[in-house]
Short mmCIF file of C-alpha atoms and ligand atoms in Angstrom, two decimals:
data_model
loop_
_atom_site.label_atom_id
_atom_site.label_comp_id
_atom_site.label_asym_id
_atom_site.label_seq_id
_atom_site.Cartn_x
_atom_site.Cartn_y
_atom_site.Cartn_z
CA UNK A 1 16.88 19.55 -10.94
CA UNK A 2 17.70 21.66 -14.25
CA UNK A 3 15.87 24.16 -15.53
CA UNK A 4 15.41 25.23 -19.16
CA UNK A 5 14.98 28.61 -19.70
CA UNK A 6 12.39 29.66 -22.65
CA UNK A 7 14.31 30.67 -26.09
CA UNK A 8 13.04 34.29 -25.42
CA UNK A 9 14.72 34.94 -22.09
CA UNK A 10 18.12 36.04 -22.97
CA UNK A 11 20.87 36.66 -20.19
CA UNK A 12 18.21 38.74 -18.22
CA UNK A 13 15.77 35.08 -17.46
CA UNK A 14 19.08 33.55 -16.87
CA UNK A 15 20.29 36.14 -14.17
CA UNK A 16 16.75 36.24 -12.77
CA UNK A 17 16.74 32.52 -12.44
CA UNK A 18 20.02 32.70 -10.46
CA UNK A 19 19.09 35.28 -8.34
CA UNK A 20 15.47 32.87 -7.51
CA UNK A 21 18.00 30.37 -6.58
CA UNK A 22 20.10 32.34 -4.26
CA UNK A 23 16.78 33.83 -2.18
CA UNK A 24 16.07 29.83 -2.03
CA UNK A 25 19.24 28.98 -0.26
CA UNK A 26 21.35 28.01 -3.44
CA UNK A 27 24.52 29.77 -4.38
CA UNK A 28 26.20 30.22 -7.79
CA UNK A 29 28.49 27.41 -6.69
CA UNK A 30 25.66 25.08 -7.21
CA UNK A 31 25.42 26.00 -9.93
CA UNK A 32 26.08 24.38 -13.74
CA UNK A 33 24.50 27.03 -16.30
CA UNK A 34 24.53 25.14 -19.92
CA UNK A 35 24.25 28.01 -22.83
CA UNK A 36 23.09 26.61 -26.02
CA UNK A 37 22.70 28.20 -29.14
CA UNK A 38 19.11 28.50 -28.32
CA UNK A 39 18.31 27.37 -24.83
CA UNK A 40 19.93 28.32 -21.24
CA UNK A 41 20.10 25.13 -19.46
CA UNK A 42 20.43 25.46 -15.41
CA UNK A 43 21.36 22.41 -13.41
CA UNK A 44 20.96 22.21 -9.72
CA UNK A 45 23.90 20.31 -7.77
CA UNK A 46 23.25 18.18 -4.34
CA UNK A 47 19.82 18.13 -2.91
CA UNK A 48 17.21 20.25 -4.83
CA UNK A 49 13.99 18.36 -2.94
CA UNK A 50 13.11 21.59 -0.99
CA UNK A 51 12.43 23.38 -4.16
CA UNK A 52 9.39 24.53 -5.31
CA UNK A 53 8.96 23.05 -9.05
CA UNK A 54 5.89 24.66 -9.38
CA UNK A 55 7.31 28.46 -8.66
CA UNK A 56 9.99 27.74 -11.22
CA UNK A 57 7.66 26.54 -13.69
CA UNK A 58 5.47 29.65 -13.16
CA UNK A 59 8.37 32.03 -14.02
CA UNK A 60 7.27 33.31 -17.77
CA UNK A 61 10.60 32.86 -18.92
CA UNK A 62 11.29 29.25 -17.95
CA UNK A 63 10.16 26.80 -20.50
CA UNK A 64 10.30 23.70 -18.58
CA UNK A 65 11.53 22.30 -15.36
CA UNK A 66 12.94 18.31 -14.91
CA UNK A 67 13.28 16.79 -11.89
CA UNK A 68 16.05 14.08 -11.83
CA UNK A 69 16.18 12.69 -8.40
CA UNK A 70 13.34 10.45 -7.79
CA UNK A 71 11.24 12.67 -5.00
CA UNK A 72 10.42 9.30 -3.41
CA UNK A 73 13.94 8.24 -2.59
CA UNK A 74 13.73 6.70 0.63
CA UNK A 75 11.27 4.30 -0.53
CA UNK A 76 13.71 3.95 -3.70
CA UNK A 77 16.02 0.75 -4.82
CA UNK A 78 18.32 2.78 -6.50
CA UNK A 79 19.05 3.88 -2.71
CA UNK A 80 18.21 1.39 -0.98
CA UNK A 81 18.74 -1.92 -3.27
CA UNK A 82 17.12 -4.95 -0.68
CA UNK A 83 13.41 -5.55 -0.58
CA UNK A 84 11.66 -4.44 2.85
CA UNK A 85 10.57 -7.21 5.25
CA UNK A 86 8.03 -7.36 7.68
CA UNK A 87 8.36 -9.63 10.77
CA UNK A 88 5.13 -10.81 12.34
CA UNK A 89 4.42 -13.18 15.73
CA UNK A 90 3.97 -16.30 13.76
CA UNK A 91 7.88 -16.00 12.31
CA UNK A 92 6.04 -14.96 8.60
CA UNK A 93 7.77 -12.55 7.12
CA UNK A 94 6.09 -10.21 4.72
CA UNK A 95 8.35 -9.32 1.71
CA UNK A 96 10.26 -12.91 2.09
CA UNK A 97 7.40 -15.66 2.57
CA UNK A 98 4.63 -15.82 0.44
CA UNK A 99 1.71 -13.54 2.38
CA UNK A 100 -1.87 -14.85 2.12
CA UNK A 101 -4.02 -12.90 4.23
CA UNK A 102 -7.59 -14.17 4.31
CA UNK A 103 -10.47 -13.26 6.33
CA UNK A 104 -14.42 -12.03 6.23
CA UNK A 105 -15.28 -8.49 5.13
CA UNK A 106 -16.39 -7.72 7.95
CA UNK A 107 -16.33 -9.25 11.63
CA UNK A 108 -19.81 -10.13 12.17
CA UNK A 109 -20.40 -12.26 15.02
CA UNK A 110 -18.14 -14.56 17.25
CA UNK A 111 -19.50 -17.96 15.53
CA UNK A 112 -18.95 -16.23 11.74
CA UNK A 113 -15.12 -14.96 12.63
CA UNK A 114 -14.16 -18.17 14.41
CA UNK A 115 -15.53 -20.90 11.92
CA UNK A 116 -14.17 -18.20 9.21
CA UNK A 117 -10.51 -17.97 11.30
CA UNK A 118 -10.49 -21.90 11.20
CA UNK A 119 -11.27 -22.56 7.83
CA UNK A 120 -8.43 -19.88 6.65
CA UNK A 121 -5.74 -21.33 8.83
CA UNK A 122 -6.48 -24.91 8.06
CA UNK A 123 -6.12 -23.85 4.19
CA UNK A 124 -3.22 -21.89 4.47
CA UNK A 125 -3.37 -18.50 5.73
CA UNK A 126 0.19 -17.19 7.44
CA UNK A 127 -2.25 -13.64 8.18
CA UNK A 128 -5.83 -14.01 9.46
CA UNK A 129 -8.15 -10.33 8.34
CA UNK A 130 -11.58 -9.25 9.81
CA UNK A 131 -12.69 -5.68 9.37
CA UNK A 132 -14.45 -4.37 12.78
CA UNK A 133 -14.86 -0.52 11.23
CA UNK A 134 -16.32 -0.64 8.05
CA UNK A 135 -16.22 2.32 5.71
CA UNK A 136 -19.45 1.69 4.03
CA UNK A 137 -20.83 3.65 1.21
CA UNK A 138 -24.41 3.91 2.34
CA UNK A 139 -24.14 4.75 6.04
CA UNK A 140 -27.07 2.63 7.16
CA UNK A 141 -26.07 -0.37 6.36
CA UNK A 142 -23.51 -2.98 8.98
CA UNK A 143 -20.79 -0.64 9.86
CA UNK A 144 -19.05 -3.55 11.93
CA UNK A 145 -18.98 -3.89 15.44
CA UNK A 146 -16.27 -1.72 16.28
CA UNK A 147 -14.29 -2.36 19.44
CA UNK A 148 -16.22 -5.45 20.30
CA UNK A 149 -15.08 -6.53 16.44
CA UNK A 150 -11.47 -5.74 17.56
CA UNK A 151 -11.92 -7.92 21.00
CA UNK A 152 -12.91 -11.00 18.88
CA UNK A 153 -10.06 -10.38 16.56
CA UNK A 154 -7.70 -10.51 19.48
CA UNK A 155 -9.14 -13.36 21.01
CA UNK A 156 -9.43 -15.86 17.43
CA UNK A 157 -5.42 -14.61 16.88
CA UNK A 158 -5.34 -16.87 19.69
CA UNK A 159 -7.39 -19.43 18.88
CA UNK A 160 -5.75 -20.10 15.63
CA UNK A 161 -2.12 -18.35 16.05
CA UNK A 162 -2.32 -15.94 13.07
CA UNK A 163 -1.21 -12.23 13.47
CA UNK A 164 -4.32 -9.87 12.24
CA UNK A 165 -4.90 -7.43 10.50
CA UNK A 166 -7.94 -4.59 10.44
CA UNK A 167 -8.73 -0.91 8.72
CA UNK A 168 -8.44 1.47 10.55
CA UNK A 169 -10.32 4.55 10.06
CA UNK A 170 -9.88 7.48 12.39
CA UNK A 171 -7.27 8.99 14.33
CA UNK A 172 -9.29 8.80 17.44
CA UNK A 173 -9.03 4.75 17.35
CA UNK A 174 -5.28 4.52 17.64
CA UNK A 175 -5.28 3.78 21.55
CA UNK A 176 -8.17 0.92 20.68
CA UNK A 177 -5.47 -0.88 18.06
CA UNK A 178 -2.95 0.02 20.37
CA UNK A 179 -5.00 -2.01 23.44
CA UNK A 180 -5.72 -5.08 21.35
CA UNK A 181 -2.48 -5.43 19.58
CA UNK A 182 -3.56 -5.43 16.33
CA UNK A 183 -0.68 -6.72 14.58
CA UNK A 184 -1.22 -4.95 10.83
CA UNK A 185 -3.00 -1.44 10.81
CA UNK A 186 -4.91 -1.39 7.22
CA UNK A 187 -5.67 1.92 5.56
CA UNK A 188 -7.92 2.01 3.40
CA UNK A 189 -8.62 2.98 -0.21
CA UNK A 190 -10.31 6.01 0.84
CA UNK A 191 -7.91 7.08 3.83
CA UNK A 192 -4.97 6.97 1.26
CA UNK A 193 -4.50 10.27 0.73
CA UNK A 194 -6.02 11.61 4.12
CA UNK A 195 -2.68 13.25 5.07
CA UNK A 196 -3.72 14.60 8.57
CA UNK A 197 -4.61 11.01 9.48
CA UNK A 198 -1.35 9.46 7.70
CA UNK A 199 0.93 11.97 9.68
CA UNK A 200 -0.93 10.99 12.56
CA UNK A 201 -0.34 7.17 12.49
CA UNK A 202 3.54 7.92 11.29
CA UNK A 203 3.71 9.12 14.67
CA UNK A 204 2.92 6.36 17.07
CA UNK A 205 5.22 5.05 19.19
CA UNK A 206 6.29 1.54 18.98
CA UNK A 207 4.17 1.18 15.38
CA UNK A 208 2.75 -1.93 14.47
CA UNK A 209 3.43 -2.67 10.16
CA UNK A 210 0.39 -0.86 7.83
CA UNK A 211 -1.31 -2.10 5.03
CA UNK A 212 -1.97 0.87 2.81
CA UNK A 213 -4.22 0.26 -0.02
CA UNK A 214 -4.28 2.56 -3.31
CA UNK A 215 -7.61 4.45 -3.25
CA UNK A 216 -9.14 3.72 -6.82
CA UNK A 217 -8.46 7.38 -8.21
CA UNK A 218 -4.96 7.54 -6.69
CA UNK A 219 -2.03 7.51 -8.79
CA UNK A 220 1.50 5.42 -8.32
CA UNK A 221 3.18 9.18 -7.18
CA UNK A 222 0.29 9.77 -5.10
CA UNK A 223 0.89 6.31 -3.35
CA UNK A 224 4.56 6.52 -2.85
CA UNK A 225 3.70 10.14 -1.65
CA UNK A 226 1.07 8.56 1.25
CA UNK A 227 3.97 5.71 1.51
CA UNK A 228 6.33 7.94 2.19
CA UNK A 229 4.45 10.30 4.88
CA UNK A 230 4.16 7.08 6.80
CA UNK A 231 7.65 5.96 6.36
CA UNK A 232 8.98 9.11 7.49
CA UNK A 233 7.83 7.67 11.55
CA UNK A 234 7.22 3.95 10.29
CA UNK A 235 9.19 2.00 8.29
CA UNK A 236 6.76 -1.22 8.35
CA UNK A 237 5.07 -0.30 4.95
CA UNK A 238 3.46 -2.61 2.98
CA UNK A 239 1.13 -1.36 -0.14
CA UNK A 240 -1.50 -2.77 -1.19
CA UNK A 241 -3.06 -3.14 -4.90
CA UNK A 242 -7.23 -3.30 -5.13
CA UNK A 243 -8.04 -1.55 -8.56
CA UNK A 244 -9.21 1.41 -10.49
CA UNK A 245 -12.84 2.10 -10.82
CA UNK A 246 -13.13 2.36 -14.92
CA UNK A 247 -16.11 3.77 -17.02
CA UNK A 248 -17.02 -0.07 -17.37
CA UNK A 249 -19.49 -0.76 -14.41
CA UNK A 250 -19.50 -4.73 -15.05
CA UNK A 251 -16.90 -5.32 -12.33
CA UNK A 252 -16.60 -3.11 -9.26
CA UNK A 253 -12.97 -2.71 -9.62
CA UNK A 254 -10.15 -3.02 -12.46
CA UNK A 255 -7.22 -4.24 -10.84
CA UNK A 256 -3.75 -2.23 -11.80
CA UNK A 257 -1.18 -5.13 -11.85
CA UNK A 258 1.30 -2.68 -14.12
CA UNK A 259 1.11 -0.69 -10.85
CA UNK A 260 2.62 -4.32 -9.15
CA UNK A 261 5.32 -5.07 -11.13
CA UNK A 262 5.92 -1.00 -11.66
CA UNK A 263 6.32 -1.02 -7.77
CA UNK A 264 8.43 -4.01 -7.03
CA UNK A 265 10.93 -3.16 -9.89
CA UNK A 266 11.76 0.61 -8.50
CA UNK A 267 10.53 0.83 -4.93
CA UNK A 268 11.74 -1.87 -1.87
CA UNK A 269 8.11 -2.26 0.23
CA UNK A 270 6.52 -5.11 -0.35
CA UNK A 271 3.02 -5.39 -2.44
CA UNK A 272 -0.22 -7.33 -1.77
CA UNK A 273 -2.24 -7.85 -4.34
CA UNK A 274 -6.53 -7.52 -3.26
CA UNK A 275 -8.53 -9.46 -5.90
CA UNK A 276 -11.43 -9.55 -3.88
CA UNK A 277 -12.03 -5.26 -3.84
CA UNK A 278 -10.51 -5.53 -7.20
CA UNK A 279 -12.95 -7.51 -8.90
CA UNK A 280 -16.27 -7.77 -6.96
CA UNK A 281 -16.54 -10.72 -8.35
CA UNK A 282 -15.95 -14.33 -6.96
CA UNK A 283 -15.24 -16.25 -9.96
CA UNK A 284 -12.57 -13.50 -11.04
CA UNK A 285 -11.10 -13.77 -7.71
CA UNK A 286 -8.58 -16.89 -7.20
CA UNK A 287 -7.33 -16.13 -11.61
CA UNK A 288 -7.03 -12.00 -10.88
CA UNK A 289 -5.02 -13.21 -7.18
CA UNK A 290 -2.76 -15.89 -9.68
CA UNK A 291 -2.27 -12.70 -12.04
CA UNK A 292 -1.40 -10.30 -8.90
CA UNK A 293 1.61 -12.36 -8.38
CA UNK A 294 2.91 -13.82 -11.61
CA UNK A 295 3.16 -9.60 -11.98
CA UNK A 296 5.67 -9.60 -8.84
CA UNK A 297 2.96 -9.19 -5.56
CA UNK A 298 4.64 -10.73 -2.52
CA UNK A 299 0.98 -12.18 -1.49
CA UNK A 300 -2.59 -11.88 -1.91
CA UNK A 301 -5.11 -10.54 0.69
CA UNK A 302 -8.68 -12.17 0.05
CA UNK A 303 -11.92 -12.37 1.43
CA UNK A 304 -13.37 -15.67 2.73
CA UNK A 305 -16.47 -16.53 4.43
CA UNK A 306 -17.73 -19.21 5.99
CA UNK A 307 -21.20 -18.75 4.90
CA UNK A 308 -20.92 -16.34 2.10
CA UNK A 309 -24.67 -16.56 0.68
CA UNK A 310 -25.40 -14.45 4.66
CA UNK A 311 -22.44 -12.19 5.19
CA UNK A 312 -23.16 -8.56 6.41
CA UNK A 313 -20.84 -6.95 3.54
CA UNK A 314 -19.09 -7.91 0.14
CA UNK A 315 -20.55 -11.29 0.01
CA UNK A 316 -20.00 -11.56 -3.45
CA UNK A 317 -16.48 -11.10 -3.53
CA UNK A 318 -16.21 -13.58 -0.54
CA UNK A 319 -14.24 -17.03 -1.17
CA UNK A 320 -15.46 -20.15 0.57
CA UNK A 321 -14.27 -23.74 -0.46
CA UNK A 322 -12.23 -21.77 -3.63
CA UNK A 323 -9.72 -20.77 -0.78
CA UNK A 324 -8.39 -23.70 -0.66
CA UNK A 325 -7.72 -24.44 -4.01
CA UNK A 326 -6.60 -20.99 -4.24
CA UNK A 327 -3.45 -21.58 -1.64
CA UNK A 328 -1.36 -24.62 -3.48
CA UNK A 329 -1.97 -22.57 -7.15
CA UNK A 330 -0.73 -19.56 -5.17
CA UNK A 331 2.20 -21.04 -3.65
CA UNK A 332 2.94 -22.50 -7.11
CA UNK A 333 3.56 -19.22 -8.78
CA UNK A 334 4.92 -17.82 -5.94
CA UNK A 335 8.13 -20.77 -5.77
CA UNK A 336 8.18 -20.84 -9.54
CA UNK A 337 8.47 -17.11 -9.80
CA UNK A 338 11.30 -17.28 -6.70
CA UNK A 339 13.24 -19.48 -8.50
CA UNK A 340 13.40 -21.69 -5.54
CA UNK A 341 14.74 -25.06 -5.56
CA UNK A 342 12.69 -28.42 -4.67
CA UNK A 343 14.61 -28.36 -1.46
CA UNK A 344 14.15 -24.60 -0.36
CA UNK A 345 10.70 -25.12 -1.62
CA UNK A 346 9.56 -27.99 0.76
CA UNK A 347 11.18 -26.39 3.64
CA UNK A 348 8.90 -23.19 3.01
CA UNK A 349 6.10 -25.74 3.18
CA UNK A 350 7.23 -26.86 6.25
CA UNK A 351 7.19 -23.76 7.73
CA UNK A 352 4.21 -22.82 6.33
CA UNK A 353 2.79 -25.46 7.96
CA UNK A 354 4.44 -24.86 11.96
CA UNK A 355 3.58 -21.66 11.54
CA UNK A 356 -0.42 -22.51 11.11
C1 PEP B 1 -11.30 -3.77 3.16
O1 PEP B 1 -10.28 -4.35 2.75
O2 PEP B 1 -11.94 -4.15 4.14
C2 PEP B 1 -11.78 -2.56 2.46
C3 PEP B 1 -12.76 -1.82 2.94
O3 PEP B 1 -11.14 -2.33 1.33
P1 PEP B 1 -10.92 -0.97 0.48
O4 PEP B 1 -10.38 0.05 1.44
O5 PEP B 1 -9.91 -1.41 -0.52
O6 PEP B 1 -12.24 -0.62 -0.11
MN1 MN B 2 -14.82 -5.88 1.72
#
């Protein structure tokens, strides 16, 4: 950290500074003071992430305070140079093998999540989703069917041998995704920055991976930050990308793919891109899922129905037949982007396929 003292303070802001540091647990030792013609320049030595930036910013005669570690470190390549992966019960690995995670909305009924399930796996899917607590903005409408949604997830993970994945929303349900074995805990756009309930899931024992998507008024920092509360207990992070809401109201969502490629260049968890909350909009869907990973994602999470003109929630957004186009495009962009040979690429393919 260094601190730049305003032009005005003189040797009095510089000895007050020092004598801030020392009530904060660092000695003159620690110290490298920097006296320019104009400016005092203090630079912190060894780890300065305890300090308050804020209370040295408010001191009237410091100008400006820089922090020069990134505060994020853990989640950091500069520390920690290879890309997370996340093992699942079909062998897939999230991070290494392309991810496509499809699924309804919502779970709806055993005959919609089962013809759904099928249709997925048979097109492609390594990670089947269904949504059994819905956050919905008007609270009368489906809210999912809870538990029960969460006993028919466990029960088609058999059926068709995908791991699953489903939002979680309070605290209180942890022992119900613990009981069914839900194999990817999603939080949500707007749990992303509910830190009582983050803290509270980076504490369970024996964690399952989590799918944390970026609320649409959260920022990269604020991410990392949620990332980062979770690491702390969990290391199984994955984020997720699903858009900005934007003063144009044609499309539900803008999707942020700078916030992709920002992420996969300077942080090691691995990124799904969500075309289907970040665009509303079916037709936008498989093209905004193709641009989600030519910008680095390591796989798309979509939503497919089986019957999309009657599903409960997000219908519009919902893929039917287009899923299956959608797959061999994906997996296109995702070997050509890899770099991976004809051979490596057929194996993948291969496995792709056992693992279905
Ligand atoms: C979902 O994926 O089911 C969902 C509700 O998405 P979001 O939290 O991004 O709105
Ligand atoms: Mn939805």
């Amino acid at each position: 950290m260094i601190i730049q003292l305003k032009a005005s303070a003189g040797k009095s802001g510089l000895e007050k500074v020092v004598s801030h540091l020392a009530k904060d647990g660092v000695p003159r030792q620690r110290l490298d003071i920097f006296s320019g013609d104009t400016y005092n320049l203090v630079g912190i030595k060894g780890d300065a992430s305890k300090l308050d930036l804020g209370k040295y910013q408010a001191l009237d005669y410091v100008f400006t305070v820089h922090r020069i570690s990134d505060p994020f470190k853990e989640l950091s390549r500069q520390f920690h140079p290879d890309d997370t992966l996340v093992e699942l019960r079909n062998g897939h690995c999230v991070g290494r093998d392309l991810s496509i995670i499809a699924g309804p909305c919502a779970i709806e009924s055993r005959e919609q999540l089962f013809k759904t399930a099928e249709m997925v796996a048979r097109a492609g899917a390594n990670i089947l989703r269904g949504g059994a607590f819905k956050p919905r903005t008007i609270h009368r409408s489906f809210q999912g069917l809870g538990e029960d949604g969460l006993k028919l997830l466990a029960e088609v993970r058999e059926a068709v041998g995908l791991p699953v994945v489903s939002e979680i929303m309070d605290a209180r349900d942890i022992p119900l995704f613990v009981d069914y074995d839900i194999d990817i805990w999603q939080v949500g756009a707007r749990n992303c920055l509910n830190y009582t309930f983050l803290d509270a899931l980076s504490q369970v024992p024996n964690p399952k991976p989590i799918l944390l998507k970026r609320g649409d008024h959260v920022s990269v920092s604020e991410l990392l930050g949620a990332a980062l509360r979770l690491y702390e207990g969990n290391q199984q992070v994955i984020l997720c990308e699903r858009g900005d809401k934007t003063a144009d109201k044609v499309h539900r969502n803008v999707l942020n793919l700078n916030n992709v490629s920002y992420l996969k260049h300077h942080y090691h968890l691995p990124v799904i891109v969500d075309p289907s909350h970040g665009t509303g909009v079916r037709e936008l869907v498989v093209d905004l899922g193709m641009a989600g990973l030519a910008a680095g994602a390591d796989g798309l999470m979509v939503e497919v129905h089986y019957q999309p003109e009657h599903a409960l929630c997000d219908g519009a957004q919902s893929l039917n037949h287009e899923f299956g186009s959608m797959v061999p495009l994906a997996s296109t962009i995702f070997q050509a982007r890899s770099g991976l040979g004809a051979a490596q690429a057929a194996e993948c393919s291969v496995l792709a396929a056992t693992a279905r």
